[in-house]
mmCIF file of C-alpha atoms in Angstrom:
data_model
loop_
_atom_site.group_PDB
_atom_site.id
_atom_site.type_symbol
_atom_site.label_atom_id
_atom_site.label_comp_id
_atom_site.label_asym_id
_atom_site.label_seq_id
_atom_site.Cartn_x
_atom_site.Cartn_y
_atom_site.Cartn_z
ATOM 1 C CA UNK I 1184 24.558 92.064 234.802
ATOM 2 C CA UNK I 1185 22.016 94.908 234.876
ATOM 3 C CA UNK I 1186 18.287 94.398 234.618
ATOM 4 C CA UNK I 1187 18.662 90.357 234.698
ATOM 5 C CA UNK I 1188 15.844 88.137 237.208
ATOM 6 C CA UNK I 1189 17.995 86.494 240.437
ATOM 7 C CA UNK I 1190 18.140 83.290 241.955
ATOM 8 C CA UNK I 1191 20.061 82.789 244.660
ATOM 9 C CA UNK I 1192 19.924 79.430 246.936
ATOM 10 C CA UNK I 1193 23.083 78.444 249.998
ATOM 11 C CA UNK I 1194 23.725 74.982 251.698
ATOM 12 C CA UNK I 1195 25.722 73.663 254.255
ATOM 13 C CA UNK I 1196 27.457 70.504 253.554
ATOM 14 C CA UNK I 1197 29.331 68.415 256.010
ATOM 15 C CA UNK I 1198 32.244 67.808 253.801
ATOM 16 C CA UNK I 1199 35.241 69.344 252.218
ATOM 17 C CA UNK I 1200 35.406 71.980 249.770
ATOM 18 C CA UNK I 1201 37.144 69.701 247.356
ATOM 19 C CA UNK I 1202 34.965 66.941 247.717
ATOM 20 C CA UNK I 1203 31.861 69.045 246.966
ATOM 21 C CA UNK I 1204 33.669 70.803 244.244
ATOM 22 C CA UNK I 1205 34.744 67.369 242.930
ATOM 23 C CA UNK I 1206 31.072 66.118 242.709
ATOM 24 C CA UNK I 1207 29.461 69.533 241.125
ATOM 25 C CA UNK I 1208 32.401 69.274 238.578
ATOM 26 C CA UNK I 1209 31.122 65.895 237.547
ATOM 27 C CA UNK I 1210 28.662 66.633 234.996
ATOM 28 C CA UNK I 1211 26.897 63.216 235.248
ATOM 29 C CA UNK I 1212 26.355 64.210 238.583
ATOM 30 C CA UNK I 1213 23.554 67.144 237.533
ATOM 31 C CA UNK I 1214 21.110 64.221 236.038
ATOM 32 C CA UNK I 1215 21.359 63.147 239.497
ATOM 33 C CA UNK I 1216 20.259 66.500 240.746
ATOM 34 C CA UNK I 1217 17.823 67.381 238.308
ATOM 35 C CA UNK I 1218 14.067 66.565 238.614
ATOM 36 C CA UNK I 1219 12.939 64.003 236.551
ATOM 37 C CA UNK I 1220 9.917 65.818 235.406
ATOM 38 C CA UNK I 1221 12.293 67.686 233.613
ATOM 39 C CA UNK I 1222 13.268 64.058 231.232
ATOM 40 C CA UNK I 1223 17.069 65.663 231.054
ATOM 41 C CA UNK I 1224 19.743 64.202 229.203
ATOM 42 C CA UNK I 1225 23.297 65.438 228.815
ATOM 43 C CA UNK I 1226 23.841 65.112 224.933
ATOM 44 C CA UNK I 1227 27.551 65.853 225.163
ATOM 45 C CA UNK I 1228 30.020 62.372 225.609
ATOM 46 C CA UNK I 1229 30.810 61.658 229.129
ATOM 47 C CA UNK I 1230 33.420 62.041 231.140
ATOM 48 C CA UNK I 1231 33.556 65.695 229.970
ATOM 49 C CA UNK I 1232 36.756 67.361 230.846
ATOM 50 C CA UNK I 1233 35.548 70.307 233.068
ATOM 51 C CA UNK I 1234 36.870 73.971 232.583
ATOM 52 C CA UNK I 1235 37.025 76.964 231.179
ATOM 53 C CA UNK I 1236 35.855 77.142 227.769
ATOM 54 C CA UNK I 1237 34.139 73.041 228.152
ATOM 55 C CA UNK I 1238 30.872 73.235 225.938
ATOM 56 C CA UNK I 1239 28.140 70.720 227.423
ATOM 57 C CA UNK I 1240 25.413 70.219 225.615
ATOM 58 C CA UNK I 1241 21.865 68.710 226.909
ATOM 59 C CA UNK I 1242 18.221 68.312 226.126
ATOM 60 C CA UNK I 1243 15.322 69.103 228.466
ATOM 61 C CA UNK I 1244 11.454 69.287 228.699
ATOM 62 C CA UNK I 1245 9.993 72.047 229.520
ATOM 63 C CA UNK I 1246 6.244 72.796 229.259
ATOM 64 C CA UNK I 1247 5.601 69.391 227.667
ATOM 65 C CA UNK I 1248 8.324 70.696 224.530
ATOM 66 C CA UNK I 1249 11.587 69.093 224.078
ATOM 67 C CA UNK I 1250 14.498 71.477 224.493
ATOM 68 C CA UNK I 1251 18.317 71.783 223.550
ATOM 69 C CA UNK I 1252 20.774 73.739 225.701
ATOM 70 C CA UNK I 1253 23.846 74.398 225.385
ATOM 71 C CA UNK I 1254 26.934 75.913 227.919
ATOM 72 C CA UNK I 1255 29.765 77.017 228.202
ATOM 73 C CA UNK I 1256 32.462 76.633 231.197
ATOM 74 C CA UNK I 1257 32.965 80.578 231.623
ATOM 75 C CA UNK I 1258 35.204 80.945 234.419
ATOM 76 C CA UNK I 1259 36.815 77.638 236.002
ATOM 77 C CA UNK I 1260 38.607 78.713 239.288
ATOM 78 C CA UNK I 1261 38.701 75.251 241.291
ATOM 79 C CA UNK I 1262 38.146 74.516 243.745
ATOM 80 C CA UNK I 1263 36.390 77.700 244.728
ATOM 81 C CA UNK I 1264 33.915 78.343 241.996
ATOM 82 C CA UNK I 1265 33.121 77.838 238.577
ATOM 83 C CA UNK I 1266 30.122 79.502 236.355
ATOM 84 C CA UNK I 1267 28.072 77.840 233.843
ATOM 85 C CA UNK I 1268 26.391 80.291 230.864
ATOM 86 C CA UNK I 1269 24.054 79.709 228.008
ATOM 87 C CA UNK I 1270 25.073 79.656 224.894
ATOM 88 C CA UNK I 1271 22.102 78.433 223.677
ATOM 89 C CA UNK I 1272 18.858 77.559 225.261
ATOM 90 C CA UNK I 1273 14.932 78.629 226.610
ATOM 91 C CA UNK I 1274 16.728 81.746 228.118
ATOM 92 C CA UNK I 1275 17.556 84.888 226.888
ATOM 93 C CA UNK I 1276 20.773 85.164 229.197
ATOM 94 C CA UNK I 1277 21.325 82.613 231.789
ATOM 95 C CA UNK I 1278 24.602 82.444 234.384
ATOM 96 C CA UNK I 1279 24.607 80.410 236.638
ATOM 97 C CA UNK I 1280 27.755 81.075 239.719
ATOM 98 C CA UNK I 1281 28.695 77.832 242.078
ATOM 99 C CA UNK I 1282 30.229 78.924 244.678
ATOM 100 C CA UNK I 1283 32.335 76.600 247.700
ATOM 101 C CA UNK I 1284 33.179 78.265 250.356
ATOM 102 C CA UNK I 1285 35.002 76.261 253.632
ATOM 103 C CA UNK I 1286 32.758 76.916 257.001
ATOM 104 C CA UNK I 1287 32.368 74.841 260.041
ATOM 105 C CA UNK I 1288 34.077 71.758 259.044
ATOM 106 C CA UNK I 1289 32.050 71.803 256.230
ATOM 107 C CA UNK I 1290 31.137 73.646 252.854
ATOM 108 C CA UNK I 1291 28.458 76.769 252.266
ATOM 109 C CA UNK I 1292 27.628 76.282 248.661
ATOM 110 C CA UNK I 1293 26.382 78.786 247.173
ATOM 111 C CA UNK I 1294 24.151 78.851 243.485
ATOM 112 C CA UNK I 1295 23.801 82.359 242.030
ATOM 113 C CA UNK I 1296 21.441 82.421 238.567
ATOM 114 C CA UNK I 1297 21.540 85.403 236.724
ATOM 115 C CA UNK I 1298 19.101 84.932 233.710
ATOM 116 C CA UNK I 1299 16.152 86.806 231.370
ATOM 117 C CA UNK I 1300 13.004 85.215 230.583
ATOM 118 C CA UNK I 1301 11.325 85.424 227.015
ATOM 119 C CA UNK I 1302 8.485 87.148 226.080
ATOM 120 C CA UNK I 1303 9.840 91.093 225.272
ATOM 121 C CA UNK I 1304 7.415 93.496 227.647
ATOM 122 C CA UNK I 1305 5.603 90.364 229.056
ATOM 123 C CA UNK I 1306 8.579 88.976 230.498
ATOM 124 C CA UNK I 1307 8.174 90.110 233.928
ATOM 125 C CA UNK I 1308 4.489 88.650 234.278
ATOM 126 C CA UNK I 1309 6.171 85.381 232.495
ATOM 127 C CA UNK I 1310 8.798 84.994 235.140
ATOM 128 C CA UNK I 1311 6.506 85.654 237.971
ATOM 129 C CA UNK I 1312 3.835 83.775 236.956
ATOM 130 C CA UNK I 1313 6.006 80.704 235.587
ATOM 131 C CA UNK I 1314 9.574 81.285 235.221
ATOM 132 C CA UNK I 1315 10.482 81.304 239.431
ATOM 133 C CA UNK I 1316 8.230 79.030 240.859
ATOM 134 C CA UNK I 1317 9.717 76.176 238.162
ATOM 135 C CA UNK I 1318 13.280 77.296 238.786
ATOM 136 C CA UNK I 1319 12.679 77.331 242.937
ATOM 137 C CA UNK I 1320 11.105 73.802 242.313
ATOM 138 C CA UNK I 1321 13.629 72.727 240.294
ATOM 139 C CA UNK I 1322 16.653 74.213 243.175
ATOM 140 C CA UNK I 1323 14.181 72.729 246.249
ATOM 141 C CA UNK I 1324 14.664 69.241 244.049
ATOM 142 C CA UNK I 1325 18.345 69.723 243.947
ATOM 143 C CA UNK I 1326 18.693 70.958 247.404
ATOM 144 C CA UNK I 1327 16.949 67.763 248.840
ATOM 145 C CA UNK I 1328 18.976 65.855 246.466
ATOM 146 C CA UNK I 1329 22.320 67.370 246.994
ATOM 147 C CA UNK I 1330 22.196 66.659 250.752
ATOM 148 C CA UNK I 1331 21.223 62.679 250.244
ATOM 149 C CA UNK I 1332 24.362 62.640 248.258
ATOM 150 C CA UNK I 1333 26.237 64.380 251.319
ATOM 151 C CA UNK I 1334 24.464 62.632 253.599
ATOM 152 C CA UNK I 1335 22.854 66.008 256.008
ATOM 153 C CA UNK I 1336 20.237 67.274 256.910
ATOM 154 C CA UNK I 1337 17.738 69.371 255.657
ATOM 155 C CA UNK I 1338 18.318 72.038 257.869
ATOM 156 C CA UNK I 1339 21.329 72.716 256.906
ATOM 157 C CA UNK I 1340 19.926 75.778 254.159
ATOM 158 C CA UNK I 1341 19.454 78.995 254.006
ATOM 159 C CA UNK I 1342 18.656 81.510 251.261
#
């Protein structure tokens, strides 16, 4: 995707690629990942049936103002990847790439966001200014939580 704002985090997981594949495919899993400053709330009926084409649908805060999102399963390739993209939602594009990857006995996981911010010309000073530091707070929360669940360390990150 041309001209889109990157986020790109990496962990190392001591477990198996289908283990950590089996608990990011687990949508009630991502309220246990996601800050709670955030107040979200998967909308959609769990269990959801995970693949390509799945619509989830959730509600968020942001910036004090309640909003809905909505995405779509968009390529479902398990237990090597899957990508998440909005359908609906505070972004003007947003795709979001998991990646699992087997290394040392354990798994890299990757998270690739491609996304635009609102706000036409002002966009860039928007994303700089709000946009990233939320969404690296947001992925440090995650990251911290992600390796309670797996049980490691915190030094096992990069990127």
């Amino acid at each position: 995707m041309k001209n889109t704002d990157l986020l790109e985090k990496e962990i190392w997981l001591p477990a198996a690629r289908e283990d950590v594949f089996k608990f990011f495919k687990d949508a009630e899993n991502l309220q246990a990942i996601t800050p709670p400053w955030l107040d979200f709330r998967i909308v959609t009926p769990l269990p959801i049936e995970m693949q390509q084409g799945t619509f989830i649908d959730y509600e968020l805060k942001l910036y004090g103002l309640r909003i809905d999102w909505k995405t779509e399963i968009t390529v479902w390739e398990p237990p090597f990847r899957f990508v998440d993209t909005q359908i609906e939602g505070p972004y003007r594009l947003w795709a979001h790439t998991h990646t699992f990857e087997e290394h040392n006995g354990g798994t890299w996981m990757q998270d690739r966001v491609e996304y635009l911010t609102p706000g036409g010309i002002l966009s860039p000073f928007i994303d700089r200014l709000f946009v990233k530091p939320r969404l690296e707070r947001i992925f440090e929360y995650r990251r911290v939580q992600v390796l309670k669940q797996f049980r490691a360390s915190p030094e096992n990150v990069s990127g």
